[in-house]
Coordinates of C-alpha atoms in Angstrom, one line a residue:
M1 CA -0.2 0.0 -0.1
T2 CA 2.9 2.5 0.6
T3 CA 4.5 1.9 -2.5
R4 CA 0.8 1.8 -4.6
R5 CA 0.2 5.6 -2.3
K6 CA 3.4 7.2 -3.5
F7 CA 2.7 5.7 -6.7
I8 CA -0.4 7.7 -7.3
K9 CA 0.8 11.1 -5.3
G10 CA 3.7 11.4 -7.2
A11 CA 1.7 10.9 -10.8
A12 CA -1.0 13.0 -9.4
L13 CA 1.7 15.8 -9.0
T14 CA 3.3 15.3 -12.4
A15 CA 0.1 14.5 -14.1
P16 CA -1.0 17.7 -16.7
A17 CA -4.2 19.3 -15.7
A18 CA -7.6 17.5 -16.9
L19 CA -8.4 20.2 -19.0
A20 CA -5.4 22.2 -19.8
A21 CA -6.2 25.6 -21.5
P22 CA -4.7 26.2 -25.0
A23 CA -2.4 28.9 -25.5
L24 CA -3.9 32.3 -24.8
A25 CA -3.6 35.9 -25.2
Q26 CA -1.7 38.2 -22.5
S27 CA -4.8 39.4 -21.1
T28 CA -6.9 36.4 -20.4
I29 CA -7.7 35.3 -17.0
T30 CA -6.7 32.3 -15.5
W31 CA -7.8 30.2 -12.3
R32 CA -6.5 27.1 -11.0
M33 CA -9.6 24.9 -9.7
Q34 CA -9.3 21.5 -7.5
T35 CA -11.7 19.2 -7.2
Y36 CA -12.9 16.4 -4.8
A37 CA -13.3 14.3 -7.4
G38 CA -10.9 12.1 -9.1
A39 CA -10.4 11.3 -12.8
A40 CA -13.3 9.0 -13.0
L41 CA -15.9 10.6 -11.0
A42 CA -14.7 14.5 -12.5
A43 CA -15.4 13.4 -16.2
E44 CA -19.4 13.6 -14.9
V45 CA -19.4 15.9 -12.2
I46 CA -17.1 18.6 -12.8
D47 CA -15.6 18.4 -16.4
P48 CA -18.5 19.3 -18.4
A49 CA -19.2 22.7 -16.9
I50 CA -15.7 23.7 -16.9
K51 CA -15.7 22.5 -20.2
M52 CA -18.5 24.7 -21.1
F53 CA -17.1 27.8 -19.3
N54 CA -14.0 27.6 -21.3
D55 CA -15.5 27.4 -24.2
I56 CA -17.8 30.6 -23.7
A57 CA -15.4 32.7 -21.8
G58 CA -13.1 31.9 -24.8
D59 CA -9.7 34.7 -24.4
R60 CA -11.6 36.5 -21.7
M61 CA -10.8 33.8 -19.1
Q62 CA -9.8 30.1 -18.9
I63 CA -9.9 27.2 -15.9
E64 CA -7.4 24.9 -15.2
L65 CA -8.7 22.1 -13.7
F66 CA -6.9 20.0 -11.3
Y67 CA -9.0 16.2 -10.0
A68 CA -8.3 15.1 -5.9
D69 CA -5.2 15.8 -4.5
Q70 CA -3.3 16.7 -7.7
L71 CA -2.1 20.2 -6.1
V72 CA -3.2 19.7 -2.3
P73 CA -4.7 16.8 -0.4
T74 CA -8.2 17.1 0.0
G75 CA -8.2 18.0 3.6
E76 CA -6.3 21.5 2.9
L77 CA -8.4 22.2 -0.3
F78 CA -10.0 25.5 2.2
Q79 CA -6.9 26.6 3.1
A80 CA -4.5 26.5 -0.4
M81 CA -8.0 28.8 -1.6
Q82 CA -8.1 31.1 1.5
R83 CA -4.7 31.9 0.9
G84 CA -4.9 32.2 -3.0
T85 CA -2.5 29.2 -4.1
I86 CA -5.8 27.4 -5.8
D87 CA -8.4 30.1 -6.7
A88 CA -11.8 28.0 -7.0
V89 CA -13.1 24.6 -5.2
Q90 CA -15.3 22.0 -6.0
S91 CA -16.3 20.0 -2.3
D92 CA -18.3 19.6 0.1
D93 CA -17.1 21.7 3.4
D94 CA -16.6 18.7 5.4
S95 CA -14.2 16.8 3.4
M96 CA -11.9 20.2 2.6
A97 CA -11.7 21.0 6.2
S98 CA -13.2 24.4 6.3
P99 CA -12.9 26.2 9.6
T100 CA -16.4 27.4 9.2
E101 CA -19.4 26.9 11.7
V102 CA -21.6 25.2 9.0
T103 CA -19.0 22.9 8.1
V104 CA -20.2 19.8 9.9
F105 CA -23.2 20.2 7.8
G106 CA -21.1 19.7 4.3
G107 CA -21.3 16.2 2.6
Y108 CA -23.8 14.1 4.7
F109 CA -25.4 15.6 7.9
P110 CA -27.3 12.6 8.7
F111 CA -31.0 12.5 7.4
G112 CA -30.9 16.1 6.9
S113 CA -31.8 15.1 3.1
R114 CA -34.5 12.5 1.9
Y115 CA -34.3 13.4 -1.7
S116 CA -31.9 15.6 -3.7
L117 CA -34.7 18.3 -4.4
D118 CA -34.2 18.9 -0.4
V119 CA -31.0 20.7 -1.1
P120 CA -31.6 23.4 -3.4
V121 CA -34.5 23.8 -1.9
L122 CA -33.2 24.4 1.7
F123 CA -30.8 27.0 0.4
N124 CA -32.5 28.6 -2.2
R125 CA -36.0 28.6 -0.1
Y126 CA -35.4 28.0 3.2
G127 CA -32.4 30.3 4.3
L128 CA -29.3 28.4 4.0
N129 CA -27.5 29.9 1.0
E130 CA -27.5 33.3 3.4
I131 CA -25.8 31.6 6.5
W132 CA -23.2 29.9 4.0
A133 CA -22.4 33.1 2.9
E134 CA -22.0 35.0 5.6
E135 CA -19.6 32.0 7.0
Y136 CA -17.3 32.0 4.4
A137 CA -17.4 35.6 3.6
A138 CA -15.8 35.8 7.2
V139 CA -12.8 33.6 6.0
G140 CA -12.2 35.6 2.7
V141 CA -13.9 32.8 0.6
K142 CA -17.2 33.4 -1.9
H143 CA -20.2 30.6 -1.4
I144 CA -20.9 30.6 -5.1
S145 CA -23.5 28.1 -5.1
A146 CA -24.8 24.8 -3.5
G147 CA -26.3 21.8 -4.9
A148 CA -27.3 17.8 -4.1
W149 CA -25.1 15.5 -4.9
D150 CA -25.4 11.4 -4.4
P151 CA -27.3 9.5 -1.4
C152 CA -25.1 8.2 1.0
H153 CA -24.8 4.2 1.2
F154 CA -22.7 1.2 2.9
A155 CA -20.9 -0.8 -0.2
T156 CA -19.3 -3.7 1.5
K157 CA -17.2 -6.8 1.1
D158 CA -19.6 -9.0 3.2
P159 CA -23.4 -8.3 3.6
I160 CA -25.4 -5.4 6.3
R161 CA -28.6 -7.3 7.0
S162 CA -28.7 -5.9 10.6
L163 CA -27.3 -3.1 13.0
A164 CA -25.0 -5.9 14.3
D165 CA -23.3 -6.6 11.1
L166 CA -22.1 -3.6 11.3
E167 CA -19.9 -3.6 14.0
G168 CA -15.9 -3.2 14.0
K169 CA -16.4 -2.2 9.9
R170 CA -13.5 -0.4 8.8
V171 CA -15.1 1.7 6.9
F172 CA -14.4 5.5 4.0
T173 CA -16.6 7.9 4.8
F174 CA -16.8 11.6 5.7
P175 CA -16.0 13.4 9.4
T176 CA -19.6 13.7 10.5
A177 CA -20.9 10.9 8.6
G178 CA -17.9 8.8 11.0
R179 CA -18.7 10.9 14.0
F180 CA -22.4 9.8 13.7
L181 CA -22.0 6.1 12.8
S182 CA -19.1 5.3 15.3
Q183 CA -22.2 4.7 18.0
F184 CA -22.9 1.8 16.1
G185 CA -19.6 0.1 16.0
V186 CA -18.2 1.8 12.5
V187 CA -14.9 2.3 12.5
P188 CA -14.2 5.4 10.5
V189 CA -10.8 5.3 8.3
N190 CA -9.3 8.3 6.4
L191 CA -7.5 7.7 2.9
P192 CA -6.5 9.5 0.1
W193 CA -9.6 9.1 -2.2
E194 CA -7.1 7.5 -5.5
D195 CA -6.4 4.8 -2.3
I196 CA -10.1 3.5 -1.4
E197 CA -10.2 0.6 -4.3
V198 CA -7.1 -0.8 -3.8
A199 CA -7.4 -0.4 0.1
V200 CA -10.8 -2.2 -0.2
Q201 CA -9.0 -5.3 -2.3
T202 CA -6.0 -6.0 0.8
G203 CA -8.5 -5.6 3.3
E204 CA -7.5 -1.8 4.9
L205 CA -11.0 -1.4 4.6
D206 CA -14.3 -3.3 4.9
G207 CA -16.5 -1.2 2.9
I208 CA -17.3 2.2 1.4
A209 CA -20.3 4.9 2.9
W210 CA -19.0 7.6 0.6
S211 CA -21.8 7.6 -2.1
G212 CA -24.9 6.5 -3.6
I213 CA -24.7 3.3 -6.2
T214 CA -23.9 5.5 -9.7
E215 CA -20.6 6.6 -7.9
D216 CA -19.8 2.8 -7.1
Y217 CA -19.8 1.8 -10.8
T218 CA -18.3 4.6 -11.8
V219 CA -15.8 4.9 -10.0
G220 CA -14.8 1.4 -9.5
W221 CA -15.4 0.4 -6.3
A222 CA -18.3 -1.8 -7.4
D223 CA -15.9 -4.1 -9.1
V224 CA -14.1 -4.5 -5.5
T225 CA -17.4 -4.6 -2.5
N226 CA -20.2 -7.3 -3.1
Y227 CA -23.3 -5.5 -1.6
F228 CA -25.2 -2.5 -1.6
L229 CA -27.1 -1.6 1.3
T230 CA -30.2 0.3 0.3
N231 CA -30.3 1.8 3.2
N232 CA -29.6 5.2 3.1
I233 CA -27.8 8.2 5.7
S234 CA -28.7 11.2 3.8
G235 CA -30.8 11.3 1.0
A236 CA -28.3 13.6 -0.8
W237 CA -24.8 15.4 -0.1
I238 CA -24.6 19.1 0.1
G239 CA -21.5 19.7 -2.2
H240 CA -20.4 23.6 -3.4
F241 CA -18.4 25.5 -5.3
F242 CA -16.1 28.1 -3.5
A243 CA -13.5 31.0 -4.8
N244 CA -11.3 32.5 -3.0
M245 CA -13.1 36.6 -2.5
D246 CA -10.2 38.1 -3.7
R247 CA -10.1 36.3 -7.0
W248 CA -14.0 36.6 -7.1
N249 CA -14.1 40.7 -6.4
E250 CA -11.9 41.1 -9.2
L251 CA -13.9 39.4 -12.0
P252 CA -16.2 41.4 -14.5
E253 CA -19.9 40.8 -13.0
D254 CA -21.1 38.9 -16.6
L255 CA -18.0 36.7 -16.0
Q256 CA -18.7 35.9 -12.7
K257 CA -22.5 35.3 -13.3
L258 CA -21.5 32.7 -16.3
F259 CA -19.3 30.8 -13.3
Q260 CA -22.9 30.5 -11.1
V261 CA -24.8 29.7 -14.4
C262 CA -22.5 26.9 -15.4
C263 CA -22.1 26.0 -11.7
E264 CA -25.9 25.5 -11.4
Q265 CA -26.1 23.5 -14.6
S266 CA -23.3 21.5 -13.1
H267 CA -25.5 20.8 -10.1
Y268 CA -28.8 20.0 -12.4
Y269 CA -26.7 17.1 -14.8
R270 CA -25.6 15.7 -11.6
Q271 CA -29.5 15.5 -10.0
H272 CA -30.6 13.6 -13.2
W273 CA -27.4 11.8 -13.6
Y274 CA -27.4 10.4 -10.5
W275 CA -30.9 9.8 -9.2
G276 CA -31.5 7.9 -12.6
G277 CA -28.8 6.2 -12.2
E278 CA -29.3 5.1 -8.6
A279 CA -32.8 3.2 -9.9
D280 CA -31.3 1.6 -13.3
L281 CA -28.2 0.6 -11.5
R282 CA -30.0 -1.3 -8.2
V283 CA -32.7 -3.2 -11.2
N284 CA -29.9 -3.9 -13.6
G285 CA -26.9 -3.8 -12.4
T286 CA -24.4 -7.1 -12.1
K287 CA -21.8 -6.5 -10.0
M288 CA -23.6 -5.5 -6.4
E289 CA -26.1 -7.7 -4.5
L290 CA -28.8 -5.7 -2.7
T291 CA -29.1 -6.3 1.2
T292 CA -31.8 -4.4 3.4
I293 CA -31.6 -3.2 7.0
P294 CA -35.6 -3.9 8.1
D295 CA -37.7 -0.6 8.6
E296 CA -38.4 -1.3 12.5
E297 CA -34.6 -1.9 13.3
W298 CA -33.3 1.1 10.9
A299 CA -35.5 3.2 13.0
Q300 CA -32.8 3.6 15.6
V301 CA -30.4 4.8 13.3
E302 CA -32.6 7.7 12.5
N303 CA -34.2 8.3 16.0
A304 CA -30.3 8.4 17.0
A305 CA -30.0 10.9 14.0
Q306 CA -32.4 13.5 15.9
E307 CA -29.9 13.2 19.0
F308 CA -27.3 14.3 16.8
W309 CA -28.7 17.0 15.5
E310 CA -29.7 18.2 19.0
E311 CA -25.9 17.7 19.8
I312 CA -24.6 19.5 17.1
A313 CA -27.3 22.3 17.9
A314 CA -26.0 23.0 21.0
E315 CA -22.2 24.0 20.2
S316 CA -23.1 27.5 18.7
D317 CA -25.6 29.7 17.5
T318 CA -25.3 29.7 13.6
K319 CA -25.2 25.7 13.8
R320 CA -28.6 25.9 16.1
R321 CA -29.8 28.1 13.5
V322 CA -29.1 25.5 10.3
V323 CA -30.5 22.7 12.7
D324 CA -34.0 24.8 13.6
I325 CA -33.5 25.0 9.5
F326 CA -33.4 21.6 8.6
K327 CA -36.0 20.6 11.5
K328 CA -38.3 23.1 10.1
Y329 CA -38.3 21.8 6.5
N330 CA -38.7 18.5 7.6
A331 CA -41.6 19.0 9.6
D332 CA -42.8 20.9 6.8
M333 CA -42.6 18.0 4.3
V334 CA -44.4 15.3 6.5
K335 CA -47.1 18.0 6.5
A336 CA -47.2 18.5 3.0
G337 CA -47.4 14.4 2.4
R338 CA -47.6 13.0 -0.6
P339 CA -45.3 12.4 -3.1
Y340 CA -43.2 15.0 -0.5
R341 CA -42.5 12.5 2.3
Y342 CA -43.9 9.1 2.8
G343 CA -44.1 9.2 6.6

């Protein structure tokens, strides 16, 4: 594994940028952007949006895109962006170790969302956009946009059919999800994204709780895991686009708007790409057997999430504001009934 990791990291540092810009005019604005995603996933979740931006902006501006850990480790993305080493980032708050009060809600906040449409509604209609903008402006970063990505499920080598089966499982997951799941015996493991497939093969990991089934197939994890747990910990990942505030403020207004539009298009694409893929691969996929923890037993996890929310809310006034929004939204969805909530 040590040799494998050194090779991967060395390759990442010497590899050309994923979308290297063509020869540019001297006046062309150039940005460097890094995504949390490795190359296989980035082909779906970020490459098209940056290509679109570059094609439209032309000689006025070009963005050079780098994949997971190519310039800096994912856990250092925020710091690199804040000091201007990287101009823009695609990530969740949790993975990039944001120092803000909202970091714990990035990625997969347990049961904060049930469906992918929950996320844009929470941000655009229930007030989360304003809170994120305040938090990041205070630390010199522009929060550009939030979107819903895939749900969070377990992909494992051995079947998970009860909560007892989670005991002792070494799992690659997000910091907040790991903190929550540890009460059920899960052992969270932090490794570079590109190492995960090999770590499952060598037994360093027993499974992954990082994505839905679409991503498992796309990045190769379905090739090294045997089972997919249909119960999810969250219905959609909360992911974002960010930029260094000084670099953002230097852009002409029309280029700011163009970048925002391309980010929103990326979020929209991901919604239907994931949503359709989750259904199709559950029904037609051949690489993973589906398993399920019975509803009455899984209710213990859902109830524990409510206690976890209160634990988080007690940590600060800002966290209380966010948790109260999640509570209000979820209560509204239950009252709204079908098709918004089934219980």
